Amino acid sequence: MPHSPSKSDSSPEGPEAQVSLLDRDHSILAFNDRVLDWARRDDVPLLERLRFLCIVSSNLDEFFEVRAAPHLIALQLRDPKGTYSHNSFEALAERAHQLVEQQYALYNDQLIPAFARRGIRILSHGERNSAQRRWVSDYFQREVRPLLVPVGLDPAHPFPQVANKSLNFIVRLQGSDAFGRDNEVAIVKVPRVLPRIIRMPSKVVGKGSSFVSLSSVIRSHLSDLFPGRQVTEFSQFRVTRHSDLAFDEEDVRDLRAALRQGLEHRNYGQAVRLEVSAGCSGFLSDFLLSQFNLPAGGLYRVHGPVNLVRLTQLVDLVADPALLFPPWKAALPRQLQQGTSIFQQVAQRDVLIHQPFESFDGVLGFLREAVNDPQVLAIKQTIYRTGADSELMELLREGVRRGKEVTAVVELKARFDEEANINWAEALESIGAQVVYGVVGLKTHAKMLLVTRREGRQLRRYGHLSTGNYNPRTARLYTDLSYLTAQPELTAEMDAVFSHLASQNRLPRLKHLWMAPFYLHQRTLDAIEEVGLAAQRGEGGRIVAKMNALTDEPLIRALIRAGQRGASIDLIIRGACMLPAGVPGQTHNIRVRSIIGRFLEHSRVFYYRAGQQEHLYLSSADWMNRNMLRRVEVAWPVTDPELRQRIIDECLVGYLHDDRDAWALTPQGSYERVPRQGAKAHGVQQALMDRYGSDARPKKN
């Protein structure tokens, strides 16, 4: 992985400032290579292997939509230096091309033959017999042809607007059109409403399951779209566009209206990648590159469908349990007793829910009880990613109807969830909820839910904090920690944060919560420094941190400095990591590992030991500059001894001993599989599934 020279932070220069950091974008691509490994593994069920292949394609789509434009612009400007330059574009394009080639080689050489051995086939035109071709022709004429509008290009019909990530065909024609003109290029846009994979009926396939791709159906009948002319060349193509919404919030009077307008144009942003069929002629590919103003490095020739993401439809169409992971049913939260008020239980002690091993229903149950309890007066919640169809949001609406004071801090700028959040904001506002959009210039990423309840003559607050989103669907797929508490000090500070977000008044000094952008960065730096100084004094220092990404340079430099002072540091980082681990004489006390499992690792856990002093924090924030300085985030302490030990055991120690799904970052900047330590490999996610699955009944603590 390339190293990138980095500017040091404002701290005094020391040996840590001389360490060259790893390149962030190459680290993101390396993460996707680790995800792709799940599609390579023979011990993974076949449909799940396909699903992981599709996940990589989806991740690459987002990578190009968000990360590629600065490199491309630098190339076009011939910028020779800096983080973004013509060299950075070429290096990134080379690595991305390698990854895409590995995807399609895996798809064609391993997955397609493996499916065929199971009697599952995606038939190309050449593989279809006469009966199957007749069926495909009937399907094309009945379901597809009426929705296609081929556009012949001429001065009156310029190159059409092509939407981001849409399927299209480019065709070269021979002969003249109806007006005697020799316009030789035409474009066929494929509507998104059409399914990309179609099951063929048993009457024409016999045994097994056979399918056809939509691109194959259209490809076989392109000539039908141009009667009287000969199709001499053609290719499917797909363009990816820069899709990060950007505008000056200070100059916007209505953020919601501005975002709605931005969403209308997102599908037509700057082109950053062009995918075509492997056999696309140079004439057609050069024509497309010129239309989209892309260099040769932006062209990706693929041996298969240009959008592997849509192959997830095959997973649903086959739906063979033998080819899928055994279904996982999350256990009821062990600390919560069914039939007993959650408020009463949380009043006794804090409650931890480890998702997806324990069910998100515990969080929904907490909110459901708040909505139905006549003693609850107010509900306040942050909304980041809830999904378009959310029981949780419906509960908030029901709370308004039942007379509760409901305040929702809705983050409209949650990337690729903007439209769903706008719709929820309008739905809540229309029935009387207080909806605010946080602070101008900052994304509200903190996950907080606060309930105020009348108990006798006093009001008592109950809070929920989480490392992950209020999204029931992703709560079944992501590892996260939910924390329910009635601690007066902690819930009072949560209330202060909500008041700050709504009123924008000055935030009082917080003693328990670490909040970005005010305290979180500096207090994290201070905690790392304290550990390093304790180690330097010979008192011992230890840091174990689990997060999704580590890219903030001041925090990286602080970790390197602490390690050079003798602190022992283990970092469990799922995705991008810019800290080079294990470099002799520089980062020899720092180890970095990445766990890629069946579930997406998403929890953020931070353990610090300086001498005899131990602290454990959970957080919504990764160690990225944007999380520390451009978002509203919170980290909170876990002080209950039993819960602290449970988190350490399940979220840190178990991950440090994983030798099945773990990868270690080498001093050279690449990742290698962690070697198996015994006769049987230990996978931490499987161990947690075994632990919670063996006894799904809640236990009394």
XYZ file of C-alpha atoms in Angstrom:
701
model
C 0.000 0.000 0.000
C 1.517 3.381 -0.943
C 2.722 5.643 1.820
C 1.895 9.318 1.633
C 4.032 12.066 3.141
C 1.992 13.888 5.748
C 2.184 17.247 7.430
C 2.680 17.017 11.166
C 0.083 18.473 13.513
C 0.606 21.466 15.733
C 2.250 19.417 18.497
C 6.046 19.652 18.940
C 7.875 17.587 16.371
C 9.280 14.328 17.652
C 10.159 10.916 16.269
C 6.467 10.239 15.602
C 6.375 13.119 13.113
C 8.909 11.328 10.915
C 6.675 8.298 10.348
C 5.124 8.280 6.862
C 1.431 7.470 7.020
C -0.443 5.099 4.738
C -2.659 6.352 1.934
C -6.315 6.540 2.936
C -7.881 5.689 -0.427
C -5.601 2.713 -1.013
C -6.499 1.542 2.490
C -10.195 1.661 1.546
C -9.524 -0.491 -1.518
C -7.501 -2.903 0.625
C -10.528 -3.251 2.910
C -12.653 -4.228 -0.073
C -10.090 -6.834 -1.059
C -10.558 -8.370 2.406
C -14.332 -8.363 1.903
C -13.836 -10.020 -1.480
C -11.977 -12.826 0.258
C -15.310 -13.999 1.695
C -16.473 -14.568 -1.878
C -13.372 -16.694 -2.462
C -13.841 -18.932 0.591
C -15.046 -22.493 -0.014
C -16.389 -22.697 3.560
C -18.910 -19.926 2.824
C -22.309 -20.948 1.328
C -22.522 -20.254 -2.383
C -25.250 -17.596 -2.369
C -23.459 -15.820 0.466
C -20.271 -15.800 -1.627
C -22.246 -14.079 -4.372
C -23.652 -11.642 -1.827
C -20.136 -10.678 -0.677
C -19.108 -10.187 -4.308
C -22.043 -7.803 -4.688
C -21.127 -5.990 -1.468
C -17.689 -5.248 -2.882
C -19.286 -3.822 -6.028
C -21.617 -1.668 -3.943
C -18.679 -0.445 -1.863
C -16.699 0.379 -5.006
C -19.659 2.328 -6.378
C -19.695 4.468 -3.246
C -15.909 4.795 -3.313
C -16.028 6.241 -6.824
C -19.039 8.421 -6.023
C -17.341 9.981 -3.006
C -13.548 9.597 -3.223
C -12.512 9.601 -6.904
C -13.314 13.128 -8.093
C -10.354 14.956 -6.462
C -7.895 12.526 -8.066
C -9.562 12.930 -11.460
C -9.618 16.735 -11.236
C -5.920 16.758 -10.297
C -5.189 14.642 -13.385
C -7.171 16.979 -15.629
C -5.345 19.991 -14.154
C -1.983 18.169 -14.526
C -1.281 18.785 -10.838
C 2.090 17.130 -10.148
C 2.163 17.223 -6.322
C 0.041 16.861 -3.214
C -2.399 14.296 -1.876
C -4.287 14.523 -5.167
C -2.178 14.541 -8.335
C -1.905 12.853 -11.710
C 0.296 10.259 -9.965
C -2.336 9.617 -7.292
C -4.988 9.122 -9.982
C -2.860 6.640 -11.899
C -1.886 4.674 -8.774
C -5.480 4.526 -7.581
C -6.805 3.568 -11.028
C -4.246 0.760 -11.283
C -5.295 -0.660 -7.913
C -9.022 -0.290 -8.649
C -8.616 -2.025 -12.029
C -6.843 -4.922 -10.315
C -9.669 -5.294 -7.812
C -12.351 -5.209 -10.515
C -10.470 -7.797 -12.586
C -10.267 -10.051 -9.517
C -14.028 -9.675 -9.016
C -14.944 -10.748 -12.532
C -12.362 -13.550 -12.610
C -13.895 -14.889 -9.395
C -17.407 -14.514 -10.808
C -16.636 -16.261 -14.120
C -14.085 -18.880 -13.040
C -15.454 -19.935 -9.647
C -18.977 -18.778 -8.876
C -20.663 -19.392 -12.236
C -19.255 -22.974 -12.485
C -20.196 -23.621 -8.836
C -23.765 -22.485 -9.520
C -23.895 -24.659 -12.635
C -22.920 -27.717 -10.582
C -25.972 -26.925 -8.428
C -28.219 -26.727 -11.482
C -28.379 -22.929 -11.349
C -27.510 -21.207 -14.617
C -27.588 -17.712 -16.064
C -27.903 -18.510 -19.757
C -26.311 -16.336 -22.397
C -27.818 -16.055 -25.882
C -25.368 -18.627 -27.225
C -26.301 -21.128 -24.507
C -30.059 -20.888 -25.035
C -31.849 -23.491 -27.172
C -34.562 -22.611 -29.672
C -37.422 -22.913 -27.155
C -35.594 -20.730 -24.672
C -34.832 -18.151 -27.354
C -38.507 -18.012 -28.304
C -39.436 -17.445 -24.653
C -36.817 -14.689 -24.315
C -38.080 -13.076 -27.518
C -41.666 -13.126 -26.230
C -40.502 -11.666 -22.906
C -38.590 -8.910 -24.697
C -41.540 -7.934 -26.879
C -44.023 -8.079 -23.986
C -42.108 -6.647 -21.012
C -39.052 -4.805 -22.295
C -39.543 -3.392 -25.766
C -42.445 -1.054 -24.802
C -40.187 0.696 -22.263
C -37.187 1.282 -24.519
C -36.675 4.476 -26.518
C -33.550 4.246 -28.700
C -32.012 7.651 -29.441
C -30.101 8.126 -32.690
C -27.465 10.834 -32.251
C -27.414 13.830 -34.582
C -27.412 17.641 -34.150
C -31.077 17.535 -33.171
C -30.544 14.585 -30.830
C -27.335 15.197 -28.863
C -25.902 12.661 -26.460
C -28.621 12.148 -23.829
C -28.264 12.670 -20.108
C -27.196 9.345 -18.641
C -28.055 8.836 -14.987
C -25.554 7.721 -12.375
C -25.091 3.918 -12.298
C -27.848 3.266 -14.848
C -27.655 0.485 -17.466
C -27.348 1.646 -21.074
C -26.355 0.350 -24.487
C -24.359 2.134 -27.154
C -24.890 0.906 -30.723
C -23.072 1.539 -33.986
C -25.277 1.275 -37.058
C -24.789 0.785 -40.761
C -27.098 2.226 -43.366
C -29.284 5.315 -43.392
C -32.125 6.365 -41.146
C -35.653 7.206 -42.335
C -34.452 10.601 -43.574
C -31.485 9.257 -45.491
C -28.892 10.350 -42.946
C -25.904 8.276 -41.871
C -26.032 8.936 -38.119
C -24.195 5.839 -36.965
C -24.360 5.982 -33.154
C -27.433 5.391 -31.007
C -28.025 5.112 -27.265
C -30.536 2.826 -25.552
C -31.303 3.691 -21.927
C -32.616 0.810 -19.830
C -35.318 1.754 -17.285
C -34.475 0.969 -13.664
C -37.925 -0.528 -13.089
C -37.005 -3.634 -15.090
C -35.585 -6.579 -13.128
C -31.963 -7.321 -13.963
C -32.306 -11.110 -13.478
C -35.323 -13.016 -14.884
C -36.262 -16.577 -14.011
C -37.125 -18.731 -17.019
C -40.156 -21.042 -16.658
C -39.615 -24.738 -16.030
C -41.395 -25.643 -19.278
C -38.398 -24.357 -21.279
C -35.528 -25.203 -18.910
C -36.382 -28.647 -17.547
C -34.471 -29.552 -14.386
C -32.706 -26.997 -12.260
C -33.142 -23.247 -12.238
C -32.227 -21.133 -15.248
C -32.182 -17.376 -15.519
C -31.371 -14.712 -18.072
C -29.934 -11.288 -17.437
C -31.787 -8.246 -18.708
C -28.654 -7.076 -20.514
C -28.543 -10.403 -22.382
C -32.223 -10.107 -23.328
C -31.714 -6.618 -24.775
C -28.396 -7.502 -26.395
C -30.097 -10.371 -28.267
C -32.763 -8.050 -29.688
C -30.949 -4.787 -30.373
C -31.589 -5.197 -34.086
C -35.356 -5.156 -33.371
C -34.947 -1.578 -32.166
C -33.442 -0.400 -35.463
C -35.501 -1.898 -38.317
C -33.943 -1.461 -41.717
C -30.463 -0.903 -40.324
C -27.618 -3.223 -39.396
C -26.109 -3.242 -35.905
C -22.355 -3.568 -36.468
C -21.054 -2.883 -32.938
C -22.588 -2.520 -29.507
C -21.756 -2.550 -25.807
C -23.518 -2.172 -22.527
C -22.160 0.713 -20.471
C -22.580 2.315 -17.088
C -21.202 5.607 -15.828
C -20.528 6.407 -12.168
C -20.785 10.050 -11.146
C -19.547 12.116 -8.246
C -22.520 12.128 -5.877
C -21.449 13.925 -2.714
C -23.860 16.812 -2.189
C -21.944 20.022 -1.522
C -23.203 23.539 -0.914
C -22.490 26.409 1.455
C -24.874 25.935 4.357
C -24.161 29.442 5.607
C -25.742 30.836 2.417
C -28.760 28.513 2.471
C -32.013 29.811 3.914
C -33.870 26.502 3.827
C -31.586 23.477 4.188
C -34.375 21.020 3.410
C -35.292 22.790 0.171
C -31.646 23.079 -0.841
C -31.112 19.371 -0.297
C -34.201 18.456 -2.300
C -32.855 20.528 -5.178
C -29.435 18.922 -4.828
C -30.925 15.437 -4.896
C -32.531 16.201 -8.244
C -29.082 16.806 -9.751
C -27.104 14.098 -7.933
C -27.668 11.562 -10.696
C -25.965 13.868 -13.198
C -22.791 14.965 -11.431
C -19.267 14.755 -12.795
C -18.486 11.396 -14.418
C -15.676 9.568 -12.610
C -15.828 5.996 -14.002
C -17.035 4.320 -17.192
C -17.756 0.579 -17.318
C -18.193 -1.169 -20.663
C -18.295 -4.753 -21.907
C -14.896 -6.364 -22.379
C -15.495 -6.643 -26.122
C -16.428 -2.994 -26.605
C -14.645 -1.633 -29.682
C -12.115 1.153 -29.442
C -14.386 3.355 -31.536
C -17.294 3.066 -29.085
C -15.193 3.284 -25.912
C -13.319 6.352 -27.201
C -16.623 7.933 -28.168
C -18.006 7.391 -24.649
C -14.828 8.601 -22.933
C -14.996 11.837 -24.915
C -18.684 12.313 -24.064
C -18.014 11.901 -20.354
C -14.676 13.769 -20.414
C -12.819 10.842 -18.890
C -9.198 9.712 -19.363
C -8.269 6.204 -20.449
C -7.666 5.254 -16.801
C -11.354 5.897 -16.091
C -12.421 3.086 -18.446
C -13.202 -0.334 -16.938
C -13.739 -3.242 -19.355
C -15.648 -6.008 -17.578
C -16.243 -9.655 -18.488
C -19.876 -9.811 -17.435
C -22.717 -7.530 -16.341
C -21.568 -3.953 -15.791
C -23.422 -3.834 -12.477
C -22.637 -6.810 -10.270
C -24.651 -5.219 -7.450
C -27.899 -6.157 -9.160
C -26.930 -9.843 -8.988
C -28.200 -9.762 -5.410
C -31.580 -10.394 -7.073
C -30.331 -13.913 -7.814
C -29.886 -14.534 -4.074
C -33.574 -13.789 -3.537
C -34.722 -15.689 -6.622
C -32.871 -18.901 -5.731
C -33.479 -18.649 -1.969
C -32.113 -22.139 -1.305
C -31.473 -22.488 2.466
C -28.642 -24.946 1.752
C -26.796 -22.179 -0.105
C -27.266 -19.553 2.593
C -25.956 -19.015 6.100
C -28.123 -20.710 8.706
C -30.657 -18.070 9.735
C -29.644 -16.133 12.815
C -32.332 -15.231 15.331
C -31.048 -12.707 17.809
C -31.481 -13.543 21.464
C -33.649 -11.432 23.698
C -31.432 -8.969 25.602
C -30.129 -10.935 28.569
C -30.529 -8.106 31.051
C -34.153 -7.372 30.190
C -36.892 -9.460 31.779
C -40.013 -9.940 29.687
C -43.206 -8.680 31.300
C -41.381 -6.196 33.525
C -41.230 -2.459 32.845
C -37.992 -1.537 31.078
C -38.024 1.736 33.012
C -38.051 -0.171 36.296
C -35.164 -2.361 35.156
C -33.038 0.522 33.870
C -33.732 2.451 37.088
C -32.010 -0.390 38.967
C -28.877 -0.547 36.773
C -27.547 0.239 33.313
C -28.442 -2.201 30.537
C -26.180 -3.246 27.674
C -27.481 -4.776 24.431
C -24.911 -6.338 22.099
C -26.383 -6.320 18.581
C -27.005 -8.361 16.461
C -26.328 -11.173 18.936
C -29.012 -9.619 21.121
C -32.119 -8.197 19.529
C -32.698 -4.539 18.654
C -36.237 -5.206 19.882
C -34.941 -4.185 23.299
C -34.449 -0.637 21.997
C -37.805 -0.665 20.225
C -39.388 -1.974 23.433
C -37.882 0.939 25.374
C -39.355 3.479 22.942
C -42.650 1.587 22.675
C -43.054 1.672 26.454
C -42.252 5.379 26.474
C -44.907 6.060 23.835
C -47.576 4.044 25.673
C -46.723 5.204 29.216
C -48.998 8.110 30.288
C -46.318 9.220 32.777
C -43.829 9.927 29.950
C -43.935 13.607 29.077
C -41.169 14.074 26.515
C -39.136 12.061 24.002
C -36.040 13.427 22.286
C -34.108 11.551 19.623
C -31.414 12.010 17.012
C -32.169 10.595 13.567
C -29.301 9.695 11.214
C -30.087 6.503 9.272
C -33.438 4.908 10.081
C -34.442 3.657 6.626
C -37.496 4.477 4.533
C -39.752 2.010 6.375
C -39.091 2.387 10.087
C -41.149 1.169 13.026
C -39.117 3.464 15.225
C -40.208 6.555 13.299
C -43.808 5.389 13.391
C -43.494 5.116 17.168
C -42.333 8.743 17.337
C -45.356 9.770 15.319
C -47.603 7.802 17.668
C -45.931 9.554 20.586
C -46.974 12.923 19.137
C -50.532 11.682 18.673
C -50.592 10.606 22.332
C -49.621 14.083 23.481
C -45.913 13.599 24.195
C -43.490 16.418 23.521
C -41.440 14.847 20.746
C -38.230 16.466 19.554
C -36.387 14.948 16.616
C -32.933 16.107 15.605
C -32.921 14.931 11.995
C -29.678 14.836 10.063
C -30.719 15.724 6.532
C -27.200 15.281 5.168
C -26.768 11.575 6.027
C -25.101 10.510 2.770
C -27.454 8.605 0.422
C -30.221 8.708 3.077
C -31.089 12.370 2.536
C -34.411 11.762 0.817
C -35.692 9.301 3.438
C -34.733 11.702 6.236
C -36.396 14.653 4.513
C -39.576 12.621 4.185
C -39.494 11.599 7.851
C -38.815 15.179 8.938
C -41.846 16.390 7.001
C -44.021 13.556 8.318
C -43.110 14.344 11.930
C -43.433 18.077 11.489
C -46.862 17.750 9.878
C -48.367 16.265 13.045
C -46.712 18.623 15.528
C -43.328 17.187 16.437
C -40.514 19.637 17.043
C -38.034 18.918 14.232
C -34.604 20.539 14.156
C -31.704 19.940 11.823
C -28.779 20.277 14.192
C -26.005 22.796 13.704
C -25.139 24.487 10.415
C -21.943 22.999 8.989
C -21.972 19.949 11.286
C -23.570 16.549 10.755
C -25.387 15.208 13.801
C -23.997 11.665 13.988
C -24.511 11.062 17.724
C -27.041 8.330 18.531
C -29.170 9.439 21.497
C -32.706 8.839 22.726
C -33.888 10.570 25.901
C -37.176 10.017 27.715
C -38.482 12.261 30.501
C -40.969 10.589 32.851
C -42.950 11.841 35.819
C -42.356 9.689 38.906
C -44.258 10.980 41.917
C -43.319 14.619 42.472
C -40.180 14.545 40.382
C -39.139 14.077 36.778
C -36.672 11.354 35.899
C -34.769 10.883 32.659
C -34.004 7.606 30.910
C -31.473 7.557 28.115
C -30.323 5.342 25.293
C -26.896 5.795 23.691
C -25.611 3.709 20.817
C -22.579 3.105 18.651
C -24.915 2.448 15.694
C -27.982 3.750 13.911
C -31.644 3.558 14.862
C -32.295 1.216 11.973
C -33.964 -2.142 12.701
C -32.737 -3.648 9.414
C -29.045 -2.834 9.835
C -29.296 -3.751 13.524
C -29.614 -7.351 12.310
C -26.494 -7.045 10.157
C -24.117 -4.713 12.056
C -22.329 -5.304 15.350
C -23.181 -2.440 17.701
C -23.637 -1.681 21.378
C -26.791 -0.120 22.798
C -26.640 1.361 26.287
C -29.676 2.151 28.445
C -29.120 4.275 31.521
C -30.937 6.310 34.141
C -27.777 7.790 35.671
C -28.828 11.366 36.567
C -25.434 12.872 35.674
C -25.272 11.193 32.279
C -28.890 11.811 31.279
C -28.655 15.452 32.391
C -25.738 15.918 30.022
C -27.665 14.207 27.231
C -30.480 16.694 27.829
C -27.964 19.547 27.656
C -26.770 18.285 24.272
C -30.332 18.151 22.939
C -30.985 21.684 24.189
C -27.771 22.879 22.560
C -28.716 21.321 19.205
C -32.189 22.873 19.303
C -31.366 26.327 20.674
C -27.710 26.664 19.561
C -27.013 28.192 22.974
C -23.593 27.744 24.530
C -23.098 24.195 25.791
C -22.389 23.857 29.526
C -19.187 22.073 30.488
C -19.748 18.327 30.329
C -18.044 16.076 32.876
C -19.091 12.663 31.574
C -19.880 12.889 27.884
C -17.085 13.641 25.452
C -18.788 15.599 22.678
C -17.520 16.578 19.256
C -16.711 19.096 17.973
C -15.959 20.610 21.395
C -14.289 18.055 23.669
C -14.025 14.657 22.006
C -10.853 15.233 20.006
C -8.864 16.883 22.779
C -9.991 14.493 25.496
C -9.090 11.525 23.305
C -5.659 13.066 22.696
C -5.299 13.641 26.442
C -6.247 10.039 27.232
C -3.646 8.703 24.776
C -1.023 11.097 26.173
C -1.764 9.991 29.734
C -1.244 6.347 28.783
C 2.026 7.167 27.019
C 3.387 9.151 29.966
C 2.464 6.375 32.409
C 4.350 3.894 30.230
C 7.321 6.225 30.046
C 7.391 6.411 33.881
C 7.473 2.620 34.049
C 3.936 2.346 35.430
C 2.584 0.523 32.369
C 0.291 1.774 29.645
C -2.238 -0.019 27.488
C -4.656 1.029 24.744
C -7.091 -1.254 22.973
C -9.340 0.589 20.506
C -11.992 -0.821 18.185
C -13.377 1.362 15.409
C -14.283 1.440 11.739
C -11.585 3.806 10.499
C -8.442 5.590 11.721
C -7.491 8.532 9.499
C -7.161 11.540 11.834
C -3.505 12.552 11.780
C -3.226 14.167 15.249
C -4.691 11.009 16.832
C -2.385 8.808 14.747
C 0.656 10.851 15.800
C -0.478 10.662 19.429
C -0.748 6.865 19.217
C 2.692 6.594 17.617
C 4.161 8.817 20.347
C 2.518 6.740 23.104
C 3.853 3.555 21.536
C 7.359 4.987 21.314
C 7.115 5.802 25.025
C 6.454 2.138 25.758
C 2.653 1.826 25.717
C 1.280 -1.431 24.315
C -1.366 -0.617 21.709
C -3.790 -2.893 19.874
C -6.092 -1.393 17.261
C -9.040 -3.313 15.809
C -9.968 -1.357 12.685
C -12.423 -2.723 10.163
C -11.701 -0.379 7.264
C -9.301 2.433 6.423
C -6.217 2.769 8.623
C -3.423 5.231 7.880
C -1.194 4.192 10.804
C 1.620 1.852 9.668
C 1.883 -0.831 12.359
C 4.896 -2.821 13.496
C 7.552 -0.692 11.795
C 10.834 -1.384 13.679
C 11.966 1.570 15.750
C 8.821 3.564 14.916
C 5.568 1.720 15.568
C 6.919 -1.541 16.991
C 4.544 -1.396 19.978
C 1.446 -0.966 17.818
C -0.532 -3.797 16.255
C -3.433 -3.317 13.830
C -5.907 -6.014 12.891
C -9.111 -6.030 10.864
C -12.019 -8.420 11.423
C -14.177 -9.157 8.386
C -17.036 -11.451 9.349
C -20.568 -12.426 8.476
C -21.773 -9.258 10.230
C -20.389 -5.798 9.528
C -18.175 -4.669 12.405
C -19.539 -1.296 13.515
C -19.111 -0.881 17.287
C -16.619 1.668 18.640
C -14.953 0.703 21.919
C -11.983 2.451 23.553
C -9.994 1.107 26.519
C -7.239 3.127 28.221
C -5.030 1.991 31.127
C -2.498 4.405 32.532
C -0.772 2.738 35.489
C -3.608 1.581 37.725
C -6.216 3.877 36.188
C -8.582 2.225 33.700
C -11.222 3.879 31.536
C -13.630 2.391 29.010
C -15.600 4.516 26.559
C -18.151 3.710 23.878
C -18.781 6.141 21.049
C -20.638 6.920 17.854
C -17.413 8.317 16.379
C -14.565 6.810 14.435
C -11.139 8.412 14.709
C -11.497 10.502 11.582
C -11.044 14.247 11.247
C -14.650 14.718 10.148
C -15.963 12.859 13.215
C -13.829 14.880 15.583
C -14.211 18.362 14.127
C -17.125 18.455 11.667
C -19.773 16.325 13.343
C -21.813 16.190 16.502
C -20.644 12.983 18.178
C -20.575 11.627 21.708
C -18.464 9.191 23.662
C -19.626 8.014 27.051
C -17.982 6.152 29.937
C -18.995 2.695 31.120
C -18.549 2.592 34.871
C -20.549 -0.511 35.872
C -17.818 -3.097 36.624
C -19.755 -6.078 35.254
C -20.746 -4.305 32.050
C -17.201 -3.039 31.562
C -15.824 -6.554 31.865
C -18.471 -7.897 29.528
C -17.567 -5.308 26.870
C -13.848 -5.997 27.288
C -14.396 -9.747 26.940
C -16.830 -9.637 24.029
C -15.625 -6.623 22.041
C -11.888 -6.499 22.668
C -10.316 -9.699 24.026
C -12.350 -11.959 21.758
C -11.342 -9.907 18.729
C -7.661 -9.991 19.641
C -7.789 -13.808 19.682
C -9.682 -14.270 16.391
C -7.650 -16.403 13.974
C -10.391 -17.188 11.443
C -11.687 -13.839 10.204
C -8.772 -11.592 11.239
C -6.209 -9.815 9.088
C -3.042 -8.153 10.389
C -1.518 -4.986 8.963
C 2.144 -5.607 8.071
C 5.005 -3.080 8.371
C 4.907 -2.854 4.551
C 1.346 -1.543 4.652
C -0.378 -4.661 3.306
C -2.759 -7.013 5.119
C -2.134 -10.693 5.747
C -4.388 -13.325 7.228
C -3.729 -13.993 10.907
C -2.354 -17.565 11.071
C -4.421 -20.207 12.834
C -3.220 -20.735 16.403
C -4.600 -24.207 17.056
C -6.236 -27.199 15.451
C -9.483 -25.280 15.063
C -9.752 -21.638 14.066
C -11.511 -19.236 16.448
C -13.924 -16.736 14.927
C -15.159 -14.152 17.399
C -18.491 -13.545 15.668
C -19.239 -17.262 15.594
C -18.231 -17.528 19.257
C -20.679 -14.749 20.141
C -23.426 -16.411 18.107
C -22.745 -19.656 19.986
C -22.793 -17.839 23.317
C -26.061 -16.015 22.743
C -27.696 -18.679 20.632
C -27.172 -21.401 23.233
C -29.409 -19.586 25.678
C -31.758 -17.036 24.160
C -33.704 -16.651 27.396
C -33.079 -13.419 29.295
C -31.054 -13.862 32.434
C -31.590 -11.987 35.621
C -28.619 -9.982 36.853
